[in-house]
PDB file of C-alpha atoms in Angstrom:
ATOM      1  CA  GLU J   1       6.917  15.743   0.799  1.00 62.00           C
ATOM      2  CA  ALA J   2       7.168  12.341  -1.854  1.00 80.00           C
ATOM      3  CA  GLY J   3       5.253   9.042  -1.121  1.00 92.00           C
ATOM      4  CA  VAL J   4       6.496   5.947  -1.261  1.00 95.00           C
ATOM      5  CA  THR J   5       8.272   5.089  -4.855  1.00 96.00           C
ATOM      6  CA  GLN J   6       8.310   1.216  -6.265  1.00 97.00           C
ATOM      7  CA  PHE J   7       9.984   0.538  -8.442  1.00 97.00           C
ATOM      8  CA  PRO J   8       9.546  -0.565 -11.646  1.00 97.00           C
ATOM      9  CA  SER J   9       6.126  -0.307 -12.489  1.00 95.00           C
ATOM     10  CA  HIS J  10       5.102  -3.335 -14.277  1.00 96.00           C
ATOM     11  CA  SER J  11       7.822  -6.527 -15.322  1.00 97.00           C
ATOM     12  CA  VAL J  12       7.142  -9.418 -17.308  1.00 97.00           C
ATOM     13  CA  ILE J  13      10.039 -12.463 -16.814  1.00 97.00           C
ATOM     14  CA  GLU J  14      10.159 -16.075 -17.863  1.00 97.00           C
ATOM     15  CA  LYS J  15       9.585 -18.889 -15.477  1.00 97.00           C
ATOM     16  CA  GLY J  16      12.839 -19.677 -14.251  1.00 96.00           C
ATOM     17  CA  GLN J  17      14.691 -16.703 -14.843  1.00 97.00           C
ATOM     18  CA  THR J  18      15.172 -12.932 -11.739  1.00 97.00           C
ATOM     19  CA  VAL J  19      13.570  -9.878 -10.370  1.00 98.00           C
ATOM     20  CA  THR J  20      14.052  -7.360  -8.695  1.00 98.00           C
ATOM     21  CA  LEU J  21      11.304  -4.726  -7.118  1.00 98.00           C
ATOM     22  CA  ARG J  22      12.598  -1.690  -5.359  1.00 98.00           C
ATOM     23  CA  CYS J  23      10.826   0.640  -2.952  1.00 98.00           C
ATOM     24  CA  ASP J  24      11.915   3.158  -1.686  1.00 97.00           C
ATOM     25  CA  PRO J  25       9.688   4.477   1.559  1.00 96.00           C
ATOM     26  CA  ILE J  26       8.891   7.825   2.877  1.00 94.00           C
ATOM     27  CA  SER J  27      11.728   9.717   4.230  1.00 92.00           C
ATOM     28  CA  GLY J  28      12.300   8.871   7.421  1.00 90.00           C
ATOM     29  CA  HIS J  29      10.103   5.652   7.514  1.00 92.00           C
ATOM     30  CA  ASP J  30      11.959   3.265  10.201  1.00 93.00           C
ATOM     31  CA  ASN J  31       9.045   1.252   8.719  1.00 93.00           C
ATOM     32  CA  LEU J  32       9.249  -0.544   5.439  1.00 95.00           C
ATOM     33  CA  TYR J  33       6.358  -3.109   5.442  1.00 94.00           C
ATOM     34  CA  TRP J  34       6.598  -5.847   1.503  1.00 96.00           C
ATOM     35  CA  TYR J  35       3.311  -7.164   0.615  1.00 95.00           C
ATOM     36  CA  ARG J  36       1.745  -9.359  -1.955  1.00 95.00           C
ATOM     37  CA  ARG J  37      -2.022  -9.936  -3.997  1.00 92.00           C
ATOM     38  CA  VAL J  38      -2.208 -12.176  -6.582  1.00 89.00           C
ATOM     39  CA  MET J  39      -5.216 -11.607  -8.784  1.00 81.00           C
ATOM     40  CA  GLY J  40      -8.432 -11.172  -7.116  1.00 75.00           C
ATOM     41  CA  LYS J  41      -7.703 -12.330  -3.541  1.00 82.00           C
ATOM     42  CA  GLU J  42      -6.697 -10.437  -0.481  1.00 84.00           C
ATOM     43  CA  ILE J  43      -3.069  -8.368   0.190  1.00 89.00           C
ATOM     44  CA  LYS J  44      -1.457 -10.860   1.855  1.00 91.00           C
ATOM     45  CA  PHE J  45       1.678  -8.845   4.634  1.00 90.00           C
ATOM     46  CA  LEU J  46       5.178 -10.553   3.321  1.00 94.00           C
ATOM     47  CA  LEU J  47       7.166  -8.847   5.936  1.00 93.00           C
ATOM     48  CA  HIS J  48       8.453  -5.850   7.837  1.00 93.00           C
ATOM     49  CA  PHE J  49      11.287  -4.307   8.988  1.00 94.00           C
ATOM     50  CA  VAL J  50      12.402  -1.792  10.916  1.00 92.00           C
ATOM     51  CA  LYS J  51      15.592  -0.037  10.012  1.00 93.00           C
ATOM     52  CA  GLU J  52      17.360  -2.514   8.808  1.00 94.00           C
ATOM     53  CA  SER J  53      16.651  -4.910  10.244  1.00 93.00           C
ATOM     54  CA  LYS J  54      13.718  -8.186   9.711  1.00 93.00           C
ATOM     55  CA  GLN J  55      10.564  -7.785  12.285  1.00 89.00           C
ATOM     56  CA  ASP J  56       8.598  -9.951  10.930  1.00 88.00           C
ATOM     57  CA  GLU J  57       9.307 -12.796   8.445  1.00 91.00           C
ATOM     58  CA  SER J  58       5.916 -15.230   8.628  1.00 88.00           C
ATOM     59  CA  GLY J  59       4.846 -14.428   5.429  1.00 89.00           C
ATOM     60  CA  MET J  60       7.520 -15.021   3.395  1.00 93.00           C
ATOM     61  CA  PRO J  61       5.835 -17.598   0.716  1.00 90.00           C
ATOM     62  CA  ASN J  62       9.245 -20.254   0.745  1.00 91.00           C
ATOM     63  CA  ASN J  63      13.456 -19.310   0.630  1.00 93.00           C
ATOM     64  CA  ARG J  64      12.677 -18.342  -3.245  1.00 96.00           C
ATOM     65  CA  PHE J  65      11.845 -14.521  -2.027  1.00 97.00           C
ATOM     66  CA  LEU J  66      15.038 -11.892  -0.218  1.00 97.00           C
ATOM     67  CA  ALA J  67      14.168  -8.946   1.131  1.00 97.00           C
ATOM     68  CA  GLU J  68      17.617  -6.799   2.081  1.00 97.00           C
ATOM     69  CA  ARG J  69      17.087  -3.295   3.188  1.00 96.00           C
ATOM     70  CA  THR J  70      21.064  -2.084   3.774  1.00 86.00           C
ATOM     71  CA  GLY J  71      21.784   1.036   5.026  1.00 88.00           C
ATOM     72  CA  GLY J  72      17.907   0.759   6.116  1.00 86.00           C
ATOM     73  CA  THR J  73      15.718   2.840   3.670  1.00 93.00           C
ATOM     74  CA  TYR J  74      15.457   1.385   0.486  1.00 96.00           C
ATOM     75  CA  SER J  75      14.109  -1.911   0.135  1.00 98.00           C
ATOM     76  CA  THR J  76      14.719  -4.484  -2.334  1.00 98.00           C
ATOM     77  CA  LEU J  77      12.522  -7.335  -3.056  1.00 98.00           C
ATOM     78  CA  LYS J  78      14.335 -10.390  -4.783  1.00 98.00           C
ATOM     79  CA  VAL J  79      12.279 -13.609  -6.996  1.00 97.00           C
ATOM     80  CA  GLN J  80      14.716 -16.073  -7.920  1.00 96.00           C
ATOM     81  CA  PRO J  81      13.960 -18.158  -9.509  1.00 96.00           C
ATOM     82  CA  ALA J  82      10.984 -17.226  -9.998  1.00 96.00           C
ATOM     83  CA  GLU J  83       7.281 -19.103 -10.893  1.00 96.00           C
ATOM     84  CA  LEU J  84       4.572 -18.903 -12.213  1.00 96.00           C
ATOM     85  CA  GLU J  85       2.540 -17.936  -8.371  1.00 94.00           C
ATOM     86  CA  ASP J  86       4.512 -15.503  -7.862  1.00 96.00           C
ATOM     87  CA  SER J  87       3.263 -13.037 -10.595  1.00 96.00           C
ATOM     88  CA  GLY J  88       0.381 -10.163  -9.054  1.00 95.00           C
ATOM     89  CA  VAL J  89       1.465  -7.498  -7.615  1.00 94.00           C
ATOM     90  CA  TYR J  90       3.893  -6.648  -4.524  1.00 96.00           C
ATOM     91  CA  PHE J  91       2.922  -3.066  -2.353  1.00 95.00           C
ATOM     92  CA  CYS J  92       5.175  -2.369   0.036  1.00 96.00           C
ATOM     93  CA  ALA J  93       4.384  -0.274   2.633  1.00 94.00           C
ATOM     94  CA  SER J  94       5.403   2.601   4.925  1.00 93.00           C
ATOM     95  CA  SER J  95       5.454   3.647   8.698  1.00 91.00           C
ATOM     96  CA  PRO J  96       6.749   6.418  11.090  1.00 89.00           C
ATOM     97  CA  THR J  97       7.827   5.395  14.761  1.00 81.00           C
ATOM     98  CA  GLU J  98       5.483   7.462  16.028  1.00 72.00           C
ATOM     99  CA  GLY J  99       2.065   8.000  14.945  1.00 62.00           C
ATOM    100  CA  GLY J 100       0.563   5.313  15.365  1.00 65.00           C
ATOM    101  CA  ASN J 101      -0.007   2.559  11.929  1.00 74.00           C
ATOM    102  CA  GLU J 102      -0.771   3.936   9.427  1.00 84.00           C
ATOM    103  CA  GLN J 103       0.847   2.039   7.064  1.00 89.00           C
ATOM    104  CA  PHE J 104       1.467   4.299   3.462  1.00 91.00           C
ATOM    105  CA  PHE J 105       1.411   2.134   0.942  1.00 93.00           C
ATOM    106  CA  GLY J 106       3.202   2.385  -2.958  1.00 94.00           C
ATOM    107  CA  PRO J 107       1.826   2.533  -6.540  1.00 93.00           C
ATOM    108  CA  GLY J 108       2.538  -1.675  -6.902  1.00 94.00           C
ATOM    109  CA  THR J 109       5.128  -3.291  -8.628  1.00 96.00           C
ATOM    110  CA  ARG J 110       2.992  -5.508 -10.819  1.00 95.00           C
ATOM    111  CA  LEU J 111       4.689  -8.912 -12.129  1.00 97.00           C
ATOM    112  CA  THR J 112       4.191 -10.632 -15.066  1.00 97.00           C
ATOM    113  CA  VAL J 113       5.523 -14.672 -15.043  1.00 97.00           C
ATOM    114  CA  LEU J 114       4.907 -16.194 -17.295  1.00 96.00           C
TER     115      LEU J 114
ATOM    116  CA  GLY E   1      -2.911 -15.950  13.005  1.00 71.00           C
ATOM    117  CA  GLU E   2      -5.570 -13.641  12.527  1.00 78.00           C
ATOM    118  CA  ASN E   3      -7.668 -13.826   9.272  1.00 88.00           C
ATOM    119  CA  VAL E   4     -10.316 -10.959   8.494  1.00 93.00           C
ATOM    120  CA  GLU E   5     -12.972 -12.136   5.544  1.00 95.00           C
ATOM    121  CA  GLN E   6     -14.653  -9.016   3.139  1.00 96.00           C
ATOM    122  CA  HIS E   7     -17.946  -8.971   1.677  1.00 96.00           C
ATOM    123  CA  PRO E   8     -19.639  -7.976  -0.925  1.00 96.00           C
ATOM    124  CA  SER E   9     -16.385  -9.502  -3.160  1.00 94.00           C
ATOM    125  CA  THR E  10     -18.290  -7.243  -5.626  1.00 96.00           C
ATOM    126  CA  LEU E  11     -20.878  -4.554  -4.492  1.00 97.00           C
ATOM    127  CA  SER E  12     -22.655  -2.487  -7.541  1.00 97.00           C
ATOM    128  CA  VAL E  13     -25.140   1.000  -7.128  1.00 97.00           C
ATOM    129  CA  GLN E  14     -26.650   3.643  -8.107  1.00 97.00           C
ATOM    130  CA  GLU E  15     -25.303   7.178  -7.936  1.00 97.00           C
ATOM    131  CA  GLY E  16     -26.445   8.960  -4.689  1.00 97.00           C
ATOM    132  CA  ASP E  17     -27.460   5.060  -3.250  1.00 97.00           C
ATOM    133  CA  SER E  18     -25.845   3.699  -0.150  1.00 97.00           C
ATOM    134  CA  ALA E  19     -22.622   1.118   0.095  1.00 98.00           C
ATOM    135  CA  VAL E  20     -22.963  -0.695   3.169  1.00 98.00           C
ATOM    136  CA  ILE E  21     -19.169  -3.434   2.663  1.00 98.00           C
ATOM    137  CA  LYS E  22     -18.984  -5.466   5.203  1.00 98.00           C
ATOM    138  CA  CYS E  23     -15.253  -7.564   7.520  1.00 97.00           C
ATOM    139  CA  THR E  24     -14.986 -10.139   9.823  1.00 97.00           C
ATOM    140  CA  TYR E  25     -11.565 -10.676  12.162  1.00 96.00           C
ATOM    141  CA  SER E  26     -10.676 -13.733  13.950  1.00 94.00           C
ATOM    142  CA  ASP E  27      -7.967 -11.914  16.170  1.00 91.00           C
ATOM    143  CA  SER E  28      -9.328 -10.705  19.295  1.00 91.00           C
ATOM    144  CA  ALA E  29      -6.796  -8.968  19.884  1.00 90.00           C
ATOM    145  CA  SER E  30      -6.413  -6.739  16.795  1.00 92.00           C
ATOM    146  CA  ASN E  31      -7.268  -3.168  17.662  1.00 91.00           C
ATOM    147  CA  TYR E  32      -6.739  -0.824  14.854  1.00 92.00           C
ATOM    148  CA  PHE E  33      -9.386  -1.366  11.320  1.00 95.00           C
ATOM    149  CA  PRO E  34      -8.369   0.671   8.580  1.00 94.00           C
ATOM    150  CA  TRP E  35     -10.055   0.564   5.292  1.00 96.00           C
ATOM    151  CA  TYR E  36      -8.266   2.048   2.479  1.00 95.00           C
ATOM    152  CA  LYS E  37     -10.045   2.442  -1.227  1.00 95.00           C
ATOM    153  CA  GLN E  38      -7.457   1.248  -4.408  1.00 92.00           C
ATOM    154  CA  GLU E  39      -8.035   2.846  -7.921  1.00 91.00           C
ATOM    155  CA  LEU E  40      -6.573   1.971 -10.903  1.00 85.00           C
ATOM    156  CA  GLY E  41      -2.942   2.116 -11.021  1.00 81.00           C
ATOM    157  CA  LYS E  42      -3.003   3.108  -7.701  1.00 87.00           C
ATOM    158  CA  GLY E  43      -1.444   1.336  -4.239  1.00 89.00           C
ATOM    159  CA  PRO E  44      -4.274   1.585  -1.646  1.00 91.00           C
ATOM    160  CA  GLN E  45      -4.865   4.492   0.262  1.00 92.00           C
ATOM    161  CA  LEU E  46      -6.285   5.194   3.911  1.00 92.00           C
ATOM    162  CA  ILE E  47      -9.362   6.696   3.896  1.00 95.00           C
ATOM    163  CA  ILE E  48     -10.891   6.704   7.075  1.00 95.00           C
ATOM    164  CA  ASP E  49      -8.953   4.575   9.744  1.00 93.00           C
ATOM    165  CA  ILE E  50     -10.724   3.230  13.400  1.00 93.00           C
ATOM    166  CA  ARG E  51      -9.355   2.045  17.071  1.00 90.00           C
ATOM    167  CA  SER E  52     -10.934  -0.992  19.124  1.00 86.00           C
ATOM    168  CA  ASN E  53     -11.502   1.352  21.868  1.00 84.00           C
ATOM    169  CA  VAL E  54     -14.633   3.564  19.785  1.00 83.00           C
ATOM    170  CA  GLY E  55     -17.126   2.076  18.228  1.00 91.00           C
ATOM    171  CA  GLU E  56     -18.164   4.734  15.751  1.00 94.00           C
ATOM    172  CA  LYS E  57     -15.698   7.779  13.277  1.00 94.00           C
ATOM    173  CA  LYS E  58     -17.199   9.541  10.539  1.00 96.00           C
ATOM    174  CA  ASP E  59     -15.141  11.569   7.442  1.00 94.00           C
ATOM    175  CA  GLN E  60     -18.210  13.672   5.545  1.00 95.00           C
ATOM    176  CA  ARG E  61     -19.931  10.932   3.318  1.00 97.00           C
ATOM    177  CA  ILE E  62     -17.729   7.903   4.970  1.00 98.00           C
ATOM    178  CA  ALA E  63     -18.603   6.273   8.351  1.00 97.00           C
ATOM    179  CA  VAL E  64     -17.740   3.521  10.260  1.00 97.00           C
ATOM    180  CA  THR E  65     -18.646   0.947  12.624  1.00 97.00           C
ATOM    181  CA  LEU E  66     -16.813  -1.403  14.641  1.00 96.00           C
ATOM    182  CA  ASN E  67     -18.556  -4.316  17.002  1.00 95.00           C
ATOM    183  CA  LYS E  68     -15.403  -6.194  19.143  1.00 92.00           C
ATOM    184  CA  THR E  69     -18.156  -8.721  20.660  1.00 92.00           C
ATOM    185  CA  ALA E  70     -18.520  -9.893  17.284  1.00 94.00           C
ATOM    186  CA  LYS E  71     -15.612  -8.815  16.065  1.00 95.00           C
ATOM    187  CA  HIS E  72     -16.937  -7.453  12.648  1.00 95.00           C
ATOM    188  CA  PHE E  73     -16.637  -3.804  11.073  1.00 97.00           C
ATOM    189  CA  SER E  74     -17.628  -2.139   8.444  1.00 98.00           C
ATOM    190  CA  LEU E  75     -17.937   1.069   6.407  1.00 98.00           C
ATOM    191  CA  HIS E  76     -20.772   2.680   4.997  1.00 98.00           C
ATOM    192  CA  ILE E  77     -21.028   5.261   2.176  1.00 98.00           C
ATOM    193  CA  THR E  78     -23.750   7.723   2.105  1.00 97.00           C
ATOM    194  CA  GLU E  79     -25.008   9.442  -1.124  1.00 97.00           C
ATOM    195  CA  THR E  80     -22.114   7.765  -3.785  1.00 97.00           C
ATOM    196  CA  GLN E  81     -20.890   9.373  -6.466  1.00 97.00           C
ATOM    197  CA  PRO E  82     -19.543   7.626  -9.617  1.00 96.00           C
ATOM    198  CA  GLU E  83     -15.446   8.455  -7.996  1.00 96.00           C
ATOM    199  CA  ASP E  84     -15.537   5.794  -4.909  1.00 97.00           C
ATOM    200  CA  SER E  85     -15.983   3.628  -7.668  1.00 97.00           C
ATOM    201  CA  ALA E  86     -12.770   1.560  -6.690  1.00 96.00           C
ATOM    202  CA  VAL E  87     -11.481  -2.053  -5.027  1.00 94.00           C
ATOM    203  CA  TYR E  88     -12.278  -0.973  -1.008  1.00 96.00           C
ATOM    204  CA  PHE E  89      -9.807  -3.126   1.445  1.00 95.00           C
ATOM    205  CA  CYS E  90     -10.559  -3.149   5.223  1.00 96.00           C
ATOM    206  CA  ALA E  91      -7.545  -4.800   7.502  1.00 95.00           C
ATOM    207  CA  ALA E  92      -7.534  -5.589  10.985  1.00 94.00           C
ATOM    208  CA  SER E  93      -4.254  -4.600  13.249  1.00 88.00           C
ATOM    209  CA  ILE E  94      -2.168  -5.381  16.896  1.00 81.00           C
ATOM    210  CA  TRP E  95       1.088  -5.343  15.445  1.00 73.00           C
ATOM    211  CA  ASP E  96       0.768  -5.763  11.465  1.00 75.00           C
ATOM    212  CA  MET E  97      -1.997  -6.368   9.103  1.00 83.00           C
ATOM    213  CA  ARG E  98      -4.606  -8.731   7.320  1.00 89.00           C
ATOM    214  CA  PHE E  99      -6.804  -7.743   4.985  1.00 92.00           C
ATOM    215  CA  GLY E 100      -9.394  -8.546   3.656  1.00 93.00           C
ATOM    216  CA  ALA E 101      -9.493  -9.980  -0.328  1.00 91.00           C
ATOM    217  CA  GLY E 102     -11.118  -6.306  -0.979  1.00 93.00           C
ATOM    218  CA  THR E 103     -14.629  -5.587  -2.078  1.00 96.00           C
ATOM    219  CA  ARG E 104     -14.847  -4.405  -5.834  1.00 95.00           C
ATOM    220  CA  LEU E 105     -17.092  -0.744  -5.791  1.00 97.00           C
ATOM    221  CA  THR E 106     -18.826   0.311  -8.570  1.00 97.00           C
ATOM    222  CA  VAL E 107     -21.607   3.047  -8.958  1.00 97.00           C
ATOM    223  CA  LYS E 108     -23.462   3.936 -11.848  1.00 96.00           C
ATOM    224  CA  PRO E 109     -24.218   7.558 -12.995  1.00 92.00           C
TER     225      PRO E 109
END
């Protein structure tokens, strides 16, 4: 079974540019989560999809961040315009509706805003 | 909301020694406490978890203890090996996961 995949693995952009991160969850997982880790700090929750619906987006830092999950399969997280403080590693995780709380994480996308 | 504190931030042990990482949480409603191991270039991988109706759980060299009254839980790794070197995260969950800041464990051969 393929795990959670994320693309790209690294992205370096300049302040003011736009970046779109993609996450492909494990097939059949209805729950999809986005997290971010700024260097040396905790992994912070951004938002949670159940299928195509946003269940909880309380962790989204501001309106420069837009997450979508059209069709309830893969998800994108767009940052527009990017700021220096957006640098960090963005993780995606997925979990099935049934079977407990375990979340399966992707390898992350390292975003550097210069 | 839930707040998770994790200590220490770095831990260095000699191969064969034990390592202990401690976490506290703030929301008494949290009922699921996973521990993740993150190796370089990879995402966090679940290594062990415990639910709030259990006080201790063990899986080979790894054990987790939970004290609900004090709202703290700990990860114990015995007979550490160099391949245990990684960043470890604790988390507490009701519906969504809240993570600690991570502990960088180094096991010296």
